[in-house]
Coordinates of C-alpha atoms in Angstrom, one line a residue:
Chain A
M1 CA 1.7 10.8 40.5
K2 CA 4.7 13.0 41.2
I3 CA 7.1 14.2 38.5
T4 CA 10.4 15.0 40.0
V5 CA 12.4 17.8 38.5
Q6 CA 16.0 18.4 39.7
T7 CA 17.1 21.8 40.8
A8 CA 13.8 23.2 39.7
T9 CA 13.4 26.6 38.2
S10 CA 9.7 27.4 38.1
F11 CA 7.4 30.3 37.2
T12 CA 3.8 30.7 36.4
V13 CA 2.2 32.6 33.5
Q14 CA -1.4 33.9 33.7
A15 CA -2.6 33.5 30.2
H16 CA -5.9 35.3 29.8
S17 CA -6.9 33.9 26.4
L18 CA -6.0 31.1 24.0
T19 CA -4.0 33.7 22.0
E20 CA -1.8 34.3 25.0
T21 CA -1.4 30.6 25.5
Q22 CA -0.4 30.3 21.9
R23 CA 2.1 33.2 22.3
L24 CA 3.8 31.4 25.2
A25 CA 4.0 28.3 23.0
Q26 CA 5.6 30.3 20.2
E27 CA 8.1 32.0 22.5
L28 CA 9.1 28.6 23.9
A29 CA 9.4 27.2 20.4
A30 CA 12.0 29.7 19.7
L31 CA 14.1 28.6 22.7
A32 CA 13.7 24.9 22.3
A33 CA 16.4 22.7 20.8
P34 CA 16.7 19.1 19.6
G35 CA 17.0 16.8 22.6
D36 CA 14.4 18.8 24.7
V37 CA 11.6 16.9 26.3
I38 CA 8.5 18.9 27.1
A39 CA 5.8 17.4 29.3
L40 CA 2.3 18.9 29.1
R41 CA 0.0 18.2 32.1
G42 CA -3.6 19.2 32.6
D43 CA -7.1 18.0 32.4
L44 CA -9.2 17.4 29.2
G45 CA -9.9 20.6 27.4
M46 CA -7.2 22.7 29.2
G47 CA -5.4 23.5 26.0
K48 CA -2.5 21.0 26.0
S49 CA -3.0 20.1 22.3
A50 CA -3.6 23.7 21.4
F51 CA -0.3 24.6 23.0
A52 CA 1.5 21.7 21.2
R53 CA -0.1 22.8 17.9
A54 CA 1.1 26.4 18.3
F55 CA 4.5 25.2 19.3
I56 CA 4.9 22.8 16.3
Q57 CA 3.5 25.4 13.9
A58 CA 6.0 28.0 15.2
R59 CA 8.9 25.6 14.7
A60 CA 7.6 24.8 11.2
G61 CA 7.3 28.4 10.3
V62 CA 4.1 27.7 8.5
S63 CA 0.6 26.8 9.5
I64 CA 0.9 23.0 9.0
E65 CA -1.8 20.6 10.0
V66 CA -1.3 19.3 13.6
P67 CA -4.1 16.8 14.3
S68 CA -4.7 15.5 17.8
P69 CA -2.5 12.4 18.4
T70 CA -4.9 10.9 20.8
F71 CA -5.9 8.1 18.4
T72 CA -2.5 7.6 16.8
L73 CA -0.6 8.1 20.1
V74 CA 2.2 9.8 18.3
Q75 CA 2.7 12.2 15.3
A76 CA 6.1 13.0 14.0
Y77 CA 7.0 16.1 12.2
E78 CA 10.2 16.2 10.1
L79 CA 10.8 20.0 10.0
P80 CA 13.8 21.9 8.5
S81 CA 14.6 22.7 12.2
G82 CA 14.7 19.1 13.1
L83 CA 12.3 16.3 14.2
I84 CA 9.4 17.0 16.6
S85 CA 7.6 14.0 18.1
H86 CA 4.2 14.8 19.6
F87 CA 3.0 12.1 21.9
D88 CA -0.4 11.8 23.5
L89 CA -0.4 9.0 26.1
Y90 CA -4.0 9.5 27.1
R91 CA -5.0 6.0 25.9
L92 CA -1.9 4.3 27.3
R93 CA -2.2 1.7 29.9
D94 CA 1.3 0.5 30.7
A95 CA 4.4 2.7 30.8
S96 CA 6.4 0.0 29.0
D97 CA 4.1 0.5 26.0
A98 CA 5.5 3.9 25.4
Y99 CA 8.7 2.3 24.2
E100 CA 6.7 0.4 21.7
L101 CA 5.6 3.7 20.3
G102 CA 9.2 4.7 19.5
L103 CA 9.8 7.0 22.4
D104 CA 13.5 5.8 22.2
D105 CA 13.7 6.8 18.5
A106 CA 12.4 10.3 19.2
F107 CA 15.2 11.3 21.5
G108 CA 17.3 13.0 18.8
G109 CA 14.6 15.6 18.3
I110 CA 12.2 17.6 20.4
I111 CA 9.6 15.6 22.3
L112 CA 6.2 16.9 23.3
I113 CA 4.3 14.6 25.6
E114 CA 0.7 15.0 26.7
W115 CA -0.5 12.9 29.6
P116 CA 3.1 12.2 30.8
E117 CA 1.7 10.8 34.0
R118 CA 1.0 7.6 32.0
L119 CA 4.8 7.0 31.9
G120 CA 5.0 6.6 35.7
D121 CA 8.7 6.8 36.6
G122 CA 9.6 6.4 32.9
L123 CA 9.5 10.1 32.0
P124 CA 12.6 10.9 29.9
R125 CA 15.5 12.8 31.6
N126 CA 15.5 16.4 32.4
P127 CA 12.0 17.4 31.1
L128 CA 10.4 20.8 31.0
V129 CA 7.1 20.2 32.8
I130 CA 4.3 22.6 31.8
S131 CA 1.1 22.4 33.9
F132 CA -2.2 23.8 32.8
L133 CA -4.7 24.9 35.4
P134 CA -7.9 26.9 35.1
G135 CA -7.3 30.7 35.3
A136 CA -9.6 33.5 36.4
T137 CA -11.7 33.5 33.2
A138 CA -13.2 30.8 31.0
D139 CA -10.4 31.0 28.5
G140 CA -7.7 31.9 31.1
R141 CA -5.1 29.4 32.2
A142 CA -2.5 29.4 34.9
I143 CA 0.5 27.8 33.2
T144 CA 3.4 26.7 35.3
L145 CA 6.7 25.9 33.7
E146 CA 9.2 23.8 35.7
G147 CA 12.6 22.8 34.5
G148 CA 16.0 21.6 35.6
A149 CA 19.4 23.0 35.1
S150 CA 19.3 22.9 31.3
W151 CA 16.1 25.0 31.3
A152 CA 17.1 27.5 34.0
G153 CA 18.6 30.1 31.7
R154 CA 15.9 29.8 29.1
L155 CA 13.1 30.0 31.6
D156 CA 14.7 33.2 33.1
F157 CA 14.7 34.6 29.6
L158 CA 11.1 33.6 28.9
K159 CA 10.0 35.1 32.2
L160 CA 11.1 38.6 30.9
K161 CA 8.5 38.3 28.1
F162 CA 5.5 37.6 30.4
Chain B
M1 CA -14.5 -15.9 -9.1
R2 CA -11.7 -14.1 -7.3
I3 CA -11.5 -14.6 -3.6
V4 CA -9.2 -12.5 -1.4
L5 CA -8.0 -12.8 2.2
G6 CA -7.7 -9.5 3.9
I7 CA -5.7 -8.8 7.1
E8 CA -6.0 -5.7 9.3
S9 CA -3.8 -4.9 12.3
S10 CA -3.2 -1.2 12.2
C11 CA -4.7 -0.3 15.5
D12 CA -6.6 -2.1 18.2
E13 CA -8.2 -4.9 16.2
T14 CA -6.6 -8.0 14.9
A15 CA -8.8 -8.9 12.0
A16 CA -8.9 -11.2 9.0
A17 CA -11.7 -11.8 6.4
V18 CA -12.4 -13.7 3.2
V19 CA -14.4 -11.8 0.6
T20 CA -15.5 -12.8 -2.9
E21 CA -15.6 -10.7 -6.1
D22 CA -19.4 -10.8 -6.1
R23 CA -19.6 -9.1 -2.7
R24 CA -20.0 -12.1 -0.4
I25 CA -18.3 -12.0 2.9
L26 CA -17.4 -15.6 3.6
A27 CA -15.7 -14.9 6.9
N28 CA -15.0 -11.7 9.0
I29 CA -13.1 -12.3 12.2
V30 CA -12.4 -9.3 14.4
L31 CA -10.6 -9.7 17.6
S32 CA -11.2 -6.7 19.8
Q33 CA -10.8 -6.1 23.5
L34 CA -13.5 -3.6 23.9
E35 CA -14.9 -5.1 27.1
D36 CA -11.4 -5.1 28.7
H37 CA -11.0 -1.5 27.6
R38 CA -14.2 -0.1 29.2
A39 CA -12.5 0.3 32.5
Y40 CA -9.9 2.7 31.1
G41 CA -12.4 5.2 29.6
G42 CA -10.9 4.9 26.2
V43 CA -9.7 2.3 23.7
V44 CA -6.5 1.2 25.2
P45 CA -4.5 0.2 22.2
E46 CA -2.9 -3.1 21.8
I47 CA 0.0 -1.1 20.6
A48 CA 2.5 -3.8 21.4
A49 CA 3.2 -5.6 18.1
R50 CA 3.4 -8.8 20.2
A51 CA -0.3 -8.6 21.0
H52 CA -1.2 -8.7 17.3
L53 CA 1.5 -11.4 17.0
D54 CA -0.2 -13.5 19.7
H55 CA -3.5 -13.5 17.9
I56 CA -3.0 -13.2 14.2
E57 CA -2.3 -16.8 13.4
R58 CA -5.5 -17.9 15.1
V59 CA -7.6 -15.1 13.5
V60 CA -6.3 -15.9 10.0
R61 CA -6.9 -19.6 10.6
D62 CA -10.4 -19.0 11.9
A63 CA -11.2 -16.8 8.8
M64 CA -10.1 -19.5 6.4
S65 CA -11.9 -22.3 8.2
T66 CA -15.1 -20.3 8.5
A67 CA -14.9 -19.6 4.8
G68 CA -14.3 -23.3 4.3
L69 CA -11.4 -22.6 2.0
G70 CA -7.7 -23.4 1.6
F71 CA -5.1 -20.9 0.7
A72 CA -4.9 -22.5 -2.8
D73 CA -8.5 -21.1 -3.4
L74 CA -7.4 -17.5 -3.0
A75 CA -6.7 -15.1 -5.8
G76 CA -4.5 -13.0 -3.5
V77 CA -3.7 -11.8 0.1
A78 CA -4.3 -8.2 1.0
A79 CA -3.1 -6.4 4.2
T80 CA -3.1 -3.0 5.6
T81 CA 0.3 -1.5 5.2
G82 CA -0.5 1.9 6.8
P83 CA -1.4 4.3 8.2
G84 CA -1.4 3.2 11.8
L85 CA 0.8 2.0 14.6
I86 CA 3.7 0.7 12.8
G87 CA 4.5 -2.3 14.9
G88 CA 1.0 -3.8 14.4
V89 CA 0.9 -2.9 10.7
I90 CA 4.2 -4.8 10.2
V91 CA 2.9 -7.9 11.9
G92 CA -0.2 -8.1 9.6
A93 CA 1.6 -7.2 6.5
T94 CA 4.4 -9.7 7.2
V95 CA 1.9 -12.5 7.7
A96 CA 0.2 -11.6 4.5
K97 CA 3.4 -11.4 2.6
S98 CA 4.5 -14.7 4.0
L99 CA 1.3 -16.4 3.0
A100 CA 1.5 -14.9 -0.5
M101 CA 5.0 -16.1 -0.9
V102 CA 4.4 -19.6 0.4
H103 CA 1.2 -20.1 -1.6
D104 CA 2.5 -18.2 -4.7
K105 CA -0.3 -15.7 -4.6
P106 CA -0.2 -11.9 -5.3
F107 CA 0.2 -9.7 -2.3
I108 CA -1.8 -6.5 -2.3
A109 CA -0.8 -3.6 0.0
I110 CA -3.8 -1.6 1.1
N111 CA -4.2 1.8 2.7
H112 CA -6.4 1.4 5.8
L113 CA -8.3 4.5 4.9
E114 CA -8.9 3.2 1.4
G115 CA -10.5 0.1 3.0
H116 CA -13.0 2.4 4.8
A117 CA -13.5 4.5 1.6
L118 CA -14.4 1.5 -0.6
T119 CA -16.6 -0.4 1.9
C120 CA -19.8 1.1 0.5
R121 CA -19.0 -0.6 -2.8
L122 CA -18.8 -4.0 -1.0
T123 CA -22.1 -3.4 0.9
D124 CA -24.1 -1.2 -1.4
A125 CA -22.4 -1.4 -4.8
V126 CA -22.1 2.4 -4.8
P127 CA -20.8 3.7 -8.2
F128 CA -18.0 6.2 -8.5
P129 CA -17.9 9.1 -8.0
F130 CA -19.2 9.7 -4.5
L131 CA -18.5 12.0 -1.6
L132 CA -17.2 10.3 1.5
L133 CA -17.4 11.5 5.0
L134 CA -15.0 9.4 7.1
V135 CA -15.7 9.9 10.8
S136 CA -14.2 7.8 13.5
G137 CA -12.2 8.0 16.6
G138 CA -9.0 8.8 14.7
H139 CA -10.2 10.3 11.4
S140 CA -12.6 13.0 10.4
Q141 CA -12.4 14.0 6.7
F142 CA -14.4 14.7 3.6
L143 CA -13.1 12.9 0.5
S144 CA -14.2 13.1 -3.1
V145 CA -13.8 9.5 -4.4
A146 CA -13.6 9.4 -8.2
G147 CA -12.3 5.9 -8.5
V148 CA -10.0 3.4 -6.9
G149 CA -6.9 5.4 -5.8
A150 CA -8.5 8.7 -7.0
Y151 CA -9.2 10.5 -3.7
T152 CA -9.3 14.2 -3.2
R153 CA -9.4 15.6 0.3
L154 CA -11.9 18.4 0.6
G155 CA -11.5 19.0 4.3
G156 CA -10.8 17.5 7.6
T157 CA -10.4 18.1 11.3
L158 CA -7.8 20.7 12.3
D159 CA -7.6 19.2 15.8
D160 CA -9.8 16.5 17.4
A161 CA -11.5 13.8 15.4
V162 CA -15.3 13.6 15.8
G163 CA -15.2 10.2 17.6
E164 CA -12.5 11.5 19.9
A165 CA -14.7 14.5 20.8
F166 CA -17.5 12.1 21.7
D167 CA -15.2 9.9 23.8
K168 CA -13.7 12.9 25.7
T169 CA -17.1 14.5 26.2
A170 CA -18.4 11.2 27.6
K171 CA -15.4 11.0 29.9
M172 CA -16.0 14.6 31.2
L173 CA -19.6 13.8 31.8
G174 CA -18.8 10.6 33.6
L175 CA -20.4 8.5 31.0
G176 CA -19.2 5.1 29.9
F177 CA -17.0 4.0 27.1
P178 CA -17.4 3.9 24.1
G179 CA -18.4 7.6 24.3
G180 CA -20.5 7.8 21.1
P181 CA -23.3 5.5 22.1
A182 CA -23.2 6.8 25.8
V183 CA -23.6 10.4 24.7
E184 CA -26.3 9.6 22.1
Q185 CA -28.2 7.6 24.8
A186 CA -28.0 10.4 27.3
A187 CA -29.0 13.0 24.7
L188 CA -32.2 11.2 23.9
S189 CA -34.1 12.8 26.8
G190 CA -32.1 16.1 26.7
D191 CA -32.9 19.6 25.7
A192 CA -30.4 20.5 23.0
T193 CA -31.1 24.3 23.3
R194 CA -30.3 24.5 27.0
F195 CA -26.5 25.1 26.7
A196 CA -25.3 27.6 24.1
L197 CA -22.2 25.7 22.9
P198 CA -20.0 27.1 20.1
R199 CA -20.2 25.8 16.5
P200 CA -16.5 26.3 15.5
L201 CA -16.0 27.4 11.8
L202 CA -19.8 27.5 11.1
G203 CA -20.5 29.6 8.1
R204 CA -16.8 29.8 7.2
P205 CA -15.8 28.7 3.7
G206 CA -14.2 25.2 3.2
A207 CA -14.9 21.8 4.7
D208 CA -12.5 21.8 7.6
L209 CA -13.6 21.0 11.2
S210 CA -12.4 22.1 14.6
L211 CA -13.8 20.5 17.7
S212 CA -11.2 21.2 20.4
G213 CA -12.9 24.4 21.4
L214 CA -16.3 22.7 21.7
K215 CA -14.7 20.1 24.0
T216 CA -13.4 22.9 26.2
A217 CA -16.9 24.6 26.2
V218 CA -18.4 21.3 27.4
R219 CA -15.9 21.1 30.2
L220 CA -16.7 24.7 31.3
A221 CA -20.5 24.1 31.2
A222 CA -20.0 20.9 33.2
E223 CA -18.0 22.7 35.8
K224 CA -20.8 25.1 36.5
L225 CA -23.2 22.3 37.2
P226 CA -23.5 20.5 40.5
A227 CA -21.0 17.6 40.5
P228 CA -21.3 14.9 39.5
V229 CA -23.2 16.0 36.5
S230 CA -26.3 13.9 36.4
G231 CA -30.0 13.5 35.5
Q232 CA -31.5 16.2 33.4
D233 CA -28.3 18.3 33.4
L234 CA -26.4 15.5 31.9
S235 CA -29.0 14.8 29.3
D236 CA -29.2 18.4 28.3
L237 CA -25.5 18.9 28.1
A238 CA -25.1 15.7 26.0
A239 CA -27.9 16.8 23.7
S240 CA -26.4 20.3 23.4
F241 CA -23.0 18.8 22.5
Q242 CA -24.4 16.4 20.0
A243 CA -26.5 19.2 18.3
A244 CA -23.4 21.4 18.1
V245 CA -21.5 18.6 16.4
G246 CA -24.4 17.9 14.1
D247 CA -24.7 21.6 13.1
V248 CA -20.9 21.8 12.4
L249 CA -20.9 18.6 10.3
A250 CA -24.0 19.6 8.4
D251 CA -22.5 23.0 7.6
R252 CA -19.2 21.5 6.5
L253 CA -21.0 18.8 4.4
K254 CA -22.8 21.6 2.5
N255 CA -19.5 23.2 1.6
A256 CA -18.0 19.9 0.7
L257 CA -21.0 19.0 -1.5
T258 CA -20.6 22.3 -3.4
V259 CA -17.1 21.4 -4.3
F260 CA -17.9 17.8 -5.0
R261 CA -20.9 18.5 -7.3
A262 CA -18.9 21.1 -9.3
A263 CA -16.2 18.5 -10.0
H264 CA -18.6 15.6 -10.4
P265 CA -22.0 16.6 -11.6
S266 CA -22.9 12.9 -12.1
G267 CA -22.2 12.0 -8.5
R268 CA -25.4 10.8 -6.7
H269 CA -24.2 9.4 -3.4
V270 CA -22.9 10.7 -0.1
V271 CA -21.3 8.0 2.0
I272 CA -20.7 8.2 5.7
A273 CA -18.3 5.7 7.1
G274 CA -16.5 5.2 10.4
G275 CA -17.8 4.4 13.9
V276 CA -19.5 7.8 14.2
A277 CA -21.8 6.8 11.4
A278 CA -23.6 4.7 14.0
N279 CA -25.0 7.8 15.7
K280 CA -28.6 8.1 14.5
A281 CA -29.0 11.7 15.5
L282 CA -26.0 12.8 13.4
R283 CA -27.0 10.6 10.6
A284 CA -30.5 12.2 10.5
R285 CA -28.9 15.6 10.6
L286 CA -26.7 14.8 7.6
Q287 CA -29.5 13.0 5.8
S288 CA -31.5 16.3 5.9
V289 CA -28.7 18.1 4.0
V290 CA -28.2 15.3 1.5
I291 CA -32.0 14.9 0.8
T292 CA -32.4 18.6 -0.1
Q293 CA -29.8 18.2 -2.8
G294 CA -31.6 15.2 -4.3
L295 CA -28.8 12.8 -3.3
A296 CA -28.7 9.5 -1.4
L297 CA -27.0 9.0 1.9
I298 CA -25.4 5.6 2.3
A299 CA -24.1 4.3 5.6
P300 CA -22.6 0.8 5.6
P301 CA -23.6 -1.4 8.5
L302 CA -21.7 -0.6 11.7
Q303 CA -19.7 -3.9 11.9
L304 CA -18.2 -2.9 8.6
C305 CA -17.6 0.7 9.5
T306 CA -15.3 0.0 12.4
D307 CA -11.9 -1.7 11.6
N308 CA -12.2 -5.1 10.0
G309 CA -10.5 -7.3 7.5
A310 CA -13.4 -7.5 5.0
M311 CA -12.8 -3.9 3.9
I312 CA -9.1 -4.7 3.3
A313 CA -10.0 -7.9 1.4
W314 CA -12.5 -5.9 -0.7
A315 CA -10.0 -3.1 -1.5
G316 CA -7.6 -5.9 -2.5
L317 CA -10.2 -7.3 -4.9
E318 CA -10.7 -3.8 -6.4
R319 CA -7.0 -3.4 -6.9
L320 CA -6.6 -7.0 -8.3
A321 CA -9.4 -6.2 -10.8
L322 CA -7.3 -3.3 -12.0
G323 CA -4.4 -5.7 -12.4
E324 CA -2.5 -4.3 -9.4
S325 CA -0.5 -6.2 -6.9
H326 CA 2.7 -5.3 -4.9
G327 CA 6.1 -6.7 -4.3
L328 CA 7.0 -8.5 -1.1
D329 CA 9.4 -5.6 -0.4
H330 CA 6.5 -3.2 -0.3
P331 CA 7.1 -0.9 2.7
C332 CA 4.7 -0.2 5.6
R333 CA 4.0 3.5 6.3
P334 CA 2.9 4.9 9.7
R335 CA 1.6 8.0 8.0
W336 CA -0.1 7.6 4.6
P337 CA -2.7 10.2 3.6
L338 CA -5.3 8.9 1.0
D339 CA -4.8 12.1 -0.9
E340 CA -1.1 12.4 -1.2
A341 CA -1.3 15.9 -2.6
A342 CA -3.3 17.2 0.4

């Protein structure tokens, strides 16, 4: 399935370890704002949840527990910096089911979505799409970030740090 | 003789059961779509509240007619009011509240996890206190259970649940769903020492688990093998994975037991509940730890380890026996840890 991003700004980070992947998540967390939608794509075991965990913990400012939402489909975090909703649509069958999960209600905050492919054409507007592919080493990942206009400036800034 | 109707609708199953105070299950109806889900490589949730809505009336009616009782015979109506997918939870809870109101019976709001925690008292009359290892597709935690409502979380997963790790490993190995039995079956003829998989947190203090790194290690090992992974490769990798999970659980159980026994020297039972309890290899691994400490390992039968209404009815009976019931305005909660302090 193809996810369409308008006027794409895109760059790829070569993360050589989980620690580097986590650092990317933390840097991104500092740039994110309520209303942002971040889609995390990649195969099982590629580090999507680990990325989301580092992102949420960075926003929380403390090492809060961030369990995998595969079973519950969504975990919401009411943080001092605002609401984060962490969706995992791995088990989802029908795009329309996502709305039963309260995807609508989550729009005021930051939304992280694993397995966004399950939404079909229903991916929320103007997402940042982050794709995880294998890197040169076992723990390495090639992480590509693609965003529309609202992300261009922030991605340019992020690029300077990697 | 108190008899309670229990309703469970917090995830995939629409379930209702009728249970007596003296531990008889008069009816236990569970409507699950496991066969339909197999094609999707995971339990596809009936997340739509309307799916529960379509079934619940029939499930409740079946439970009552199987029990051969009328609503007037009940001492109360219990329902899961969380944690879980809130749409489904509200359906079950609202049906229970409506029945309670119409038939003038007490309504008892039950935490789904408490249902799992107390099941061993329905099946095996396990006395308090006991150490509970709750391991399923969605939960993996150690709880010290000192009484009804007295739960202390000693540790739990920092990332993936144990059942989830099995399901995802099965998926990566091209095995069927549900993943637990498929991996266990494949592992039977496998060499568990062939792949050196990590044992996250092994030897570290505490009773927390982390399985996400193990999942990644399985993927990397699988990628180095000729695709599709099959035959002896598959059996060896499944066995290596299962052994790694067993080592981690055994190590974490030892730490949890140290804390539990210090707090409750009289405790004699370790209870394993949740779908993962069906795995014989893991059970044997945990049994070896429990036996060396002179304790007994209890595992309720599988059909009562997965989601069901009987555990909710039983928890309702336990609450009623303590004189507890809840108002019809009692809220449903998507997140509701058993140990509120944890």
